PDB file of C-alpha atoms in Angstrom:
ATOM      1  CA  UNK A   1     -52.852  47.650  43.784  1.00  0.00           C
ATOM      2  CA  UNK A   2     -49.445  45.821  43.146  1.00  0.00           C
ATOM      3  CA  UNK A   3     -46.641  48.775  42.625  1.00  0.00           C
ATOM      4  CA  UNK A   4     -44.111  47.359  40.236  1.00  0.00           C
ATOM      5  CA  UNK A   5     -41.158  46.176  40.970  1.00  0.00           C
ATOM      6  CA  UNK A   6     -42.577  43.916  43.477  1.00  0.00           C
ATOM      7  CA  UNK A   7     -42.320  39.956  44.144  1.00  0.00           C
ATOM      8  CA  UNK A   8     -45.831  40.222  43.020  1.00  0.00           C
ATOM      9  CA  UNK A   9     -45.525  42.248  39.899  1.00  0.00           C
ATOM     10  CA  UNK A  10     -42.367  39.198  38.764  1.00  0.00           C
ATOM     11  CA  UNK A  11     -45.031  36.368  38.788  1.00  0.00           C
ATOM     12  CA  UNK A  12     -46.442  36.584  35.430  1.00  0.00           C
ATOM     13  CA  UNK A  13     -42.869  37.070  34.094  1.00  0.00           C
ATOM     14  CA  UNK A  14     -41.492  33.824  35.609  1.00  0.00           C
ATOM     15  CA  UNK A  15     -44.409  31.729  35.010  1.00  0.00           C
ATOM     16  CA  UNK A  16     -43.963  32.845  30.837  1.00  0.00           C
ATOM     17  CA  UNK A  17     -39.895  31.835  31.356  1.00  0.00           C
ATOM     18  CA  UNK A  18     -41.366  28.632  32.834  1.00  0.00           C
ATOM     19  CA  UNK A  19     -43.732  28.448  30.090  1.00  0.00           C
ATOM     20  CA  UNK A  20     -41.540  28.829  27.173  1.00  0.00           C
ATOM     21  CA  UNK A  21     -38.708  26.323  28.936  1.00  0.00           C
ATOM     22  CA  UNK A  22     -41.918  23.429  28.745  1.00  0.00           C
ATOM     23  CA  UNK A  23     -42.702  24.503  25.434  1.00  0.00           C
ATOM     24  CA  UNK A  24     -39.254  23.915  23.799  1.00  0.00           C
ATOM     25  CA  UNK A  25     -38.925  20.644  25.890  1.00  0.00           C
ATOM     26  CA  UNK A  26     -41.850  19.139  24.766  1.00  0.00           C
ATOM     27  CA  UNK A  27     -40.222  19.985  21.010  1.00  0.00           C
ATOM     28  CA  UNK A  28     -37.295  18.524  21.369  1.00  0.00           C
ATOM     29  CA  UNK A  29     -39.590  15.228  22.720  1.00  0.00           C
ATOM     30  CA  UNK A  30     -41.746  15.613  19.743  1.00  0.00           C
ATOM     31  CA  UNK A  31     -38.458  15.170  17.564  1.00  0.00           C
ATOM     32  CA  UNK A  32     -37.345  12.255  19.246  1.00  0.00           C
ATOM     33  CA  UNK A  33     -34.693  14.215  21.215  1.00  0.00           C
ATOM     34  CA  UNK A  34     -33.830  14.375  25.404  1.00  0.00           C
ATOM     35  CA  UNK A  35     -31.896  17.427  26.732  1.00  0.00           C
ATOM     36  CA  UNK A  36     -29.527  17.067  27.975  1.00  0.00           C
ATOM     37  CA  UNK A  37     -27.094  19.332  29.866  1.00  0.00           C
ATOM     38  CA  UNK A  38     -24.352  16.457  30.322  1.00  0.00           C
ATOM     39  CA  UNK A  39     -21.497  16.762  27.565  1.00  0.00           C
ATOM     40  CA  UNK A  40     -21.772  13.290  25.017  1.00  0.00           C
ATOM     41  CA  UNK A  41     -18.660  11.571  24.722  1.00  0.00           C
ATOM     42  CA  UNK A  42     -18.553  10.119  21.186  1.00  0.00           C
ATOM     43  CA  UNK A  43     -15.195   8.495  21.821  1.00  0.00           C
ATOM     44  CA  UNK A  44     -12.042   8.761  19.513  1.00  0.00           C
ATOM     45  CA  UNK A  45     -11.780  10.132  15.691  1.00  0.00           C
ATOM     46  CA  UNK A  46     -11.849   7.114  13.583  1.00  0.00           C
ATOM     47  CA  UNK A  47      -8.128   5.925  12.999  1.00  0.00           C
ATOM     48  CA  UNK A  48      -6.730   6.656   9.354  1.00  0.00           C
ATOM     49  CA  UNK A  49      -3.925   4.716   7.757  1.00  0.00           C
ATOM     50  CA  UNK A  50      -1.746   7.600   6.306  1.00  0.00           C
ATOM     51  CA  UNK A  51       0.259   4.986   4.260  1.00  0.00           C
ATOM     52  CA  UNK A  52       3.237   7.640   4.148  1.00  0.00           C
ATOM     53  CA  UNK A  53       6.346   6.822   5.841  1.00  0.00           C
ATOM     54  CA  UNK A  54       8.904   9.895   5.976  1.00  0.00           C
ATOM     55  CA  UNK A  55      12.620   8.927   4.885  1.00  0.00           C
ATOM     56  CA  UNK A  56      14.235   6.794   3.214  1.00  0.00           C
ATOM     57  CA  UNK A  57      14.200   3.476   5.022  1.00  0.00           C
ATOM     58  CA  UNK A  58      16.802   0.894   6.103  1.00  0.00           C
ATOM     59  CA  UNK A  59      20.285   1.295   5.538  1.00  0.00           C
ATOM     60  CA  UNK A  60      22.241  -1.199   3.230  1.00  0.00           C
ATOM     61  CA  UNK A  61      24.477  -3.880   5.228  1.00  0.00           C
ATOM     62  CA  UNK A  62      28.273  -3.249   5.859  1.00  0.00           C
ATOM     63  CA  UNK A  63      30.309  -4.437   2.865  1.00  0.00           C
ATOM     64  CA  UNK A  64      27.102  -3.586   0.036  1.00  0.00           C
ATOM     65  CA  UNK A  65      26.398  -0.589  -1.983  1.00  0.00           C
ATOM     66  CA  UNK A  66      23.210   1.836  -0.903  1.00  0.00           C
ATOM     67  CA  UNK A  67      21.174   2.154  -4.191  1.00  0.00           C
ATOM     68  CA  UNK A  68      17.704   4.727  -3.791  1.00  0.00           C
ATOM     69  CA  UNK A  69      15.136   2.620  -5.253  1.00  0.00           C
ATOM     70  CA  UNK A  70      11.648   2.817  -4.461  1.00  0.00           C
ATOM     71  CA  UNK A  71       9.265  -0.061  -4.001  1.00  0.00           C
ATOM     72  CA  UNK A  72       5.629  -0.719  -4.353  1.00  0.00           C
ATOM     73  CA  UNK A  73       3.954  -1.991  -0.964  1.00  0.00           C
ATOM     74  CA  UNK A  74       0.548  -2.923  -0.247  1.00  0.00           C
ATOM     75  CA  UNK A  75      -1.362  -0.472   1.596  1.00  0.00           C
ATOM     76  CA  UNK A  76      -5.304   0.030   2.438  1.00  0.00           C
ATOM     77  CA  UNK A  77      -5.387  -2.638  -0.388  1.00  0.00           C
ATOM     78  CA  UNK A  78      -3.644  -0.906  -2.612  1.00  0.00           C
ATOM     79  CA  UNK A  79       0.023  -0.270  -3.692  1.00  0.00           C
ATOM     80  CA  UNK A  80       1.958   2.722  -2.238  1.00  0.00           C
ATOM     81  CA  UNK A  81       5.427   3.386  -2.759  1.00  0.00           C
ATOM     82  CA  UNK A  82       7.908   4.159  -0.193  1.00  0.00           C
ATOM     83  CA  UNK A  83      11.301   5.121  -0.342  1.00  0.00           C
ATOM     84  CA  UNK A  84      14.422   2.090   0.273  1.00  0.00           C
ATOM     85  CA  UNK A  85      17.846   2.054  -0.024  1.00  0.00           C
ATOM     86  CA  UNK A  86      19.057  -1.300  -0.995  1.00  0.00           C
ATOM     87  CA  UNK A  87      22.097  -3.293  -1.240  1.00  0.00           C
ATOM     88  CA  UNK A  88      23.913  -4.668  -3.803  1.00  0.00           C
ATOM     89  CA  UNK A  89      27.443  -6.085  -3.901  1.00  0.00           C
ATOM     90  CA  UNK A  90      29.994  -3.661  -4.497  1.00  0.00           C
ATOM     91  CA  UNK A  91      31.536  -5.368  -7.847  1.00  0.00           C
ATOM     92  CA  UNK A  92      28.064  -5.603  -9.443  1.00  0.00           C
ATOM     93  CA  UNK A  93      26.000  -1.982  -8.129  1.00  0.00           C
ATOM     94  CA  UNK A  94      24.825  -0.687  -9.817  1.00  0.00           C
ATOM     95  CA  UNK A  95      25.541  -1.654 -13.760  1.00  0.00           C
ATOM     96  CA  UNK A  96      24.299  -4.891 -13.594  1.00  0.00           C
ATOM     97  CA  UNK A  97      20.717  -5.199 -14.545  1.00  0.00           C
ATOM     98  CA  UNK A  98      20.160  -8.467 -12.856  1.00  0.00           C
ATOM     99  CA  UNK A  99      21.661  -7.771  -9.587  1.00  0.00           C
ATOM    100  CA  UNK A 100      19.688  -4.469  -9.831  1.00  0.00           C
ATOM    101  CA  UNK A 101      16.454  -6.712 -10.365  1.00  0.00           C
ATOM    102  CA  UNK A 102      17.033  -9.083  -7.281  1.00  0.00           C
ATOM    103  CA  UNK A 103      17.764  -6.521  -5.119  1.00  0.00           C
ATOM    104  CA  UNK A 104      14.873  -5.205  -5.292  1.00  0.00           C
ATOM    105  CA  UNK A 105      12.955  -8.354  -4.991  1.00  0.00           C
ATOM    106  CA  UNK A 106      14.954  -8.533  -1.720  1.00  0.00           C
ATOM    107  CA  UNK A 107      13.475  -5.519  -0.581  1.00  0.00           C
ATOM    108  CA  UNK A 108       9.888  -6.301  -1.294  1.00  0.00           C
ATOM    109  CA  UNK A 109      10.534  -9.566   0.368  1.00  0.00           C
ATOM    110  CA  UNK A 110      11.527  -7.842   3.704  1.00  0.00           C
ATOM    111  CA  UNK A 111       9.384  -7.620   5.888  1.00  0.00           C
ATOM    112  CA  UNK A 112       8.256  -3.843   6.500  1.00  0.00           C
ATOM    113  CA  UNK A 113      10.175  -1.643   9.255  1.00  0.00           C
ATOM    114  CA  UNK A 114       8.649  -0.309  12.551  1.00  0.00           C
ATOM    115  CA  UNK A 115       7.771   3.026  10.401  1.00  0.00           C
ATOM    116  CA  UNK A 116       6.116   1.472   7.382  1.00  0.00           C
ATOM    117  CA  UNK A 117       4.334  -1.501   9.685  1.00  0.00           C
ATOM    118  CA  UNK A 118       2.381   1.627  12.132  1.00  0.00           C
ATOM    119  CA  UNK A 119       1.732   3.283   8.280  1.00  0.00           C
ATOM    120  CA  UNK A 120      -0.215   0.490   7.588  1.00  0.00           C
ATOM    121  CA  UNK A 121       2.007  -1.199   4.639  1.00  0.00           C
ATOM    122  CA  UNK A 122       2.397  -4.708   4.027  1.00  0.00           C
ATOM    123  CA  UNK A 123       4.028  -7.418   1.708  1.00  0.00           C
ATOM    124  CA  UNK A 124       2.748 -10.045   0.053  1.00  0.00           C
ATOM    125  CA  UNK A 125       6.189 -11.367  -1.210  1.00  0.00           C
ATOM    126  CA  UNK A 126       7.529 -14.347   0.188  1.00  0.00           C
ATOM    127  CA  UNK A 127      10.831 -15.434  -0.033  1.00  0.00           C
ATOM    128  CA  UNK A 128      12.547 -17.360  -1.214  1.00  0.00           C
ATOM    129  CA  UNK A 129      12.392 -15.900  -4.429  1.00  0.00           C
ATOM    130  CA  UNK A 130      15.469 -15.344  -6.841  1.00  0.00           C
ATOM    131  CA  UNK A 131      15.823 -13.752 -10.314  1.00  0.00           C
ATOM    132  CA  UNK A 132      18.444 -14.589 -12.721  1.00  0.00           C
ATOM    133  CA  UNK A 133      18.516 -13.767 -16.746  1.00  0.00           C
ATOM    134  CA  UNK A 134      16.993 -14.870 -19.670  1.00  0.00           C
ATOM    135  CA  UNK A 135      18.016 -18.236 -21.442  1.00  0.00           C
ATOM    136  CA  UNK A 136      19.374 -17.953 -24.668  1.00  0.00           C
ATOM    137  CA  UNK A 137      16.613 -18.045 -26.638  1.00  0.00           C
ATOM    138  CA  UNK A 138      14.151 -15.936 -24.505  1.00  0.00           C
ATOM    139  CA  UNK A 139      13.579 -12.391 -25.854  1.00  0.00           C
ATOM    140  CA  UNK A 140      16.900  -9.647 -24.888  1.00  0.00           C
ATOM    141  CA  UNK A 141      15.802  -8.422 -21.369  1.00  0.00           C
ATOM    142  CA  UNK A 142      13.490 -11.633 -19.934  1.00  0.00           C
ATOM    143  CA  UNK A 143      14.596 -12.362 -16.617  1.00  0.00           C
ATOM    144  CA  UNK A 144      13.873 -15.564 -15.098  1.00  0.00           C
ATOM    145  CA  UNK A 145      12.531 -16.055 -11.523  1.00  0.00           C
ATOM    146  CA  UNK A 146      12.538 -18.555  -9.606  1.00  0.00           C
ATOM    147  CA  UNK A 147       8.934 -19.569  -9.033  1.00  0.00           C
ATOM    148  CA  UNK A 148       6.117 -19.414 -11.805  1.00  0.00           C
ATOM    149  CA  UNK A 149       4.711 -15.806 -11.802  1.00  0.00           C
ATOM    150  CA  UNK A 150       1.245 -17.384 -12.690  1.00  0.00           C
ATOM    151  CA  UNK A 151       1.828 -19.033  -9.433  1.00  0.00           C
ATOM    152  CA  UNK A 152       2.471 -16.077  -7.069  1.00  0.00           C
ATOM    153  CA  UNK A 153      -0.305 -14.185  -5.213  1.00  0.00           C
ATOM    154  CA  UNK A 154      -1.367 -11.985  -7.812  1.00  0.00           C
ATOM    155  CA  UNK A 155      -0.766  -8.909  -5.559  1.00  0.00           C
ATOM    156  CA  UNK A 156       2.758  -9.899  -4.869  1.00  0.00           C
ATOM    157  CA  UNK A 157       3.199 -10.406  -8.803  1.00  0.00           C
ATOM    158  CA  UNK A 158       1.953  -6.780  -9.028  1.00  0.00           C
ATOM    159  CA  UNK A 159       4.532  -5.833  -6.549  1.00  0.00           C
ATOM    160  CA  UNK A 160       7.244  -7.462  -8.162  1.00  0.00           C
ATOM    161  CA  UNK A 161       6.337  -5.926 -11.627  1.00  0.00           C
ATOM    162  CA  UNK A 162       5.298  -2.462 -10.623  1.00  0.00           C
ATOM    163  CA  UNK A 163       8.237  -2.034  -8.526  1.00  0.00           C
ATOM    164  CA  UNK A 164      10.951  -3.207 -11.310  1.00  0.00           C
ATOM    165  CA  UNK A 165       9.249  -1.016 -13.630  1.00  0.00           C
ATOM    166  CA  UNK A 166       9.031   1.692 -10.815  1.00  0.00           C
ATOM    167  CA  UNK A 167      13.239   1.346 -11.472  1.00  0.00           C
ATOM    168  CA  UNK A 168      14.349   0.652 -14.817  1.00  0.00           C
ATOM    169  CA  UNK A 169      14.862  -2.299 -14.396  1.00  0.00           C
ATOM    170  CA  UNK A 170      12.794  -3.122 -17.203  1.00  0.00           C
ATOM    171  CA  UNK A 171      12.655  -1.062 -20.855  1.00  0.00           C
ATOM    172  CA  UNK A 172       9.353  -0.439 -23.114  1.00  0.00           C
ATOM    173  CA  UNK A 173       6.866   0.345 -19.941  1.00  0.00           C
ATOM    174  CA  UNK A 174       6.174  -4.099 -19.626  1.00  0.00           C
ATOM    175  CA  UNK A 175       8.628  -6.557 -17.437  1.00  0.00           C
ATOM    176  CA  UNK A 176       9.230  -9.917 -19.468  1.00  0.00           C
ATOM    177  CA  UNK A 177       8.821 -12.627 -17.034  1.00  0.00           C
ATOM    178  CA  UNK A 178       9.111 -16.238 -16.577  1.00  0.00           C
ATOM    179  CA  UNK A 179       9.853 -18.905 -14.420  1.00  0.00           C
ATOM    180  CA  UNK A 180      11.910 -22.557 -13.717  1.00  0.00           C
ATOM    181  CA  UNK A 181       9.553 -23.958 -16.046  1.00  0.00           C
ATOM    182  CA  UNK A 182       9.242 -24.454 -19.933  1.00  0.00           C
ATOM    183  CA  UNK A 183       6.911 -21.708 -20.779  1.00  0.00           C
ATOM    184  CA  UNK A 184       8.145 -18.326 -22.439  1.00  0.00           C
ATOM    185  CA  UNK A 185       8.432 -15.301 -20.537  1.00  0.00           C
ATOM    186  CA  UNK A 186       5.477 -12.986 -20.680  1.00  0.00           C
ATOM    187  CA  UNK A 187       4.947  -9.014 -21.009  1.00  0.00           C
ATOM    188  CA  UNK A 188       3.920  -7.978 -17.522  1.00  0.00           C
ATOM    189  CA  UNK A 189       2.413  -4.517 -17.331  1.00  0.00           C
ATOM    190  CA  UNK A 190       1.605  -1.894 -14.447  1.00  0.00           C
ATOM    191  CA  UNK A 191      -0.910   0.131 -15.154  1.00  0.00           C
ATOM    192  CA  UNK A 192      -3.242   2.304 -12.819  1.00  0.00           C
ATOM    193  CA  UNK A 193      -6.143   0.312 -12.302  1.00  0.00           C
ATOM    194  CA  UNK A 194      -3.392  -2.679 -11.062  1.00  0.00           C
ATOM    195  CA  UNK A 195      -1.870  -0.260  -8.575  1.00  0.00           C
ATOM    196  CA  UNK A 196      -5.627   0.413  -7.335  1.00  0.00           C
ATOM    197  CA  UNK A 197      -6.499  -3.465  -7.582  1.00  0.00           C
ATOM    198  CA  UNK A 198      -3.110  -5.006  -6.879  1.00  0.00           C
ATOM    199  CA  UNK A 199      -5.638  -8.865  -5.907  1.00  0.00           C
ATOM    200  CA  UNK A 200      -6.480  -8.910  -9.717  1.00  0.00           C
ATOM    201  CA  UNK A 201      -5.081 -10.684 -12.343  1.00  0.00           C
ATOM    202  CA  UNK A 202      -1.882  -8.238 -13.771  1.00  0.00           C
ATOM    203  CA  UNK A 203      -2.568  -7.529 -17.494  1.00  0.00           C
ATOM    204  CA  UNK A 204       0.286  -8.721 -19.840  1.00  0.00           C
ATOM    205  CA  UNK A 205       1.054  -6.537 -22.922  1.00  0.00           C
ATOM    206  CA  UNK A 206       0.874  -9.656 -25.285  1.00  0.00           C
ATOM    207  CA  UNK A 207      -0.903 -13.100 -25.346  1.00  0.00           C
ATOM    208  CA  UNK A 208       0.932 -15.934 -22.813  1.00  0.00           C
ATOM    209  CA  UNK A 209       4.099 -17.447 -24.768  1.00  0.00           C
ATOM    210  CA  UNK A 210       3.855 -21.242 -25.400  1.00  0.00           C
ATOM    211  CA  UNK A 211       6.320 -23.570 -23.767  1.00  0.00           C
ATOM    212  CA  UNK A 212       9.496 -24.032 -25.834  1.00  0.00           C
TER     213      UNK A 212
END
């Protein structure tokens, strides 16, 4: 007679623990999976690019004007805006237009700061690049740069539009653009889908002006 609570009388208990630990092993095996009592080490999160840079970046030079402007930079292939402050000449900030315009093509042609370069921004515009006004008989507003547009990377034309119309530096929502050459300026726009797909050809608001 075995009197419970004796080693005897723990047998059939242990070998049904033992039991039931083979049974959900061979389950696990049967769905393709080892246990495992060793912790997995997946290795880092996956990195994101925030493409957000807190601040408004770089201060003007000594002897120039701070203006708040805010340019478009390309970011996770897209454009992102980011705060600036940038210079223009005392005498000229910040009434005239044209001054207005170039310096903030000298902005996107800087090359990102420490901040915006760990965000994950970028520029595709390379300098040197200069704007100056309309000729006399382009349409009142047309500025004049100094390489074609059509010529440009289209995503650096779509930062150059997006961010003068970002500014007012433009008026009727399109930036009339041309370049050293004989053709007529043309109605660059900046809508949504360019901001998304800054690589793609920028839409114009009107059909491309003939050469005078």
């Amino acid at each position: 007679m075995i009197l419970p609570g004796t080693s005897a009388a723990r047998r059939p208990t242990a070998a049904l623990a033992a039991l039931a630990a083979l049974a959900g092993a061979l389950a696990l095996a049967g769905c393709g999976i080892r246990p495992t009592q060793v912790p997995v080490d997946a290795g880092p999160a996956p990195s994101r690019v925030p493409c957000e840079v807190s601040g408004v970046d770089i201060a003007p030079q000594a002897g120039r004007t701070g203006l708040p402007v805010r340019v478009y930079l390309v970011c996770a292939s897209q454009l992102v805006s980011v705060d600036r402050t940038a210079g223009t000449t005392e005498e000229k900030a910040p009434a005239d237009r044209v001054a207005t315009a170039q310096a903030l093509l000298d902005e996107l042609q800087r090359e990102p700061s420490a901040p915006e370069h760990e965000a994950g921004f970028s520029t595709y515009v390379r300098g040197p690049l200069l704007l100056n006004a309309g000729r006399r008989d382009d349409p009142a507003g047309a500025l004049r740069l100094s390489r074609q547009p059509e010529d440009l990377p289209p995503a650096a034309l779509a930062q150059i539009v997006c961010t003068l119309l970002e500014n007012g530096a433009t008026a009727d929502g399109s930036v009339l653009l041309g370049g050293p050459g004989d053709y007529a300026p043309r109605a660059y726009t900046c809508p949504d889908a360019t901001k998304e797909r800054p690589d793609a050809v920028l839409p114009t608001a009107g059909p491309p002006g003939p050469p005078h």
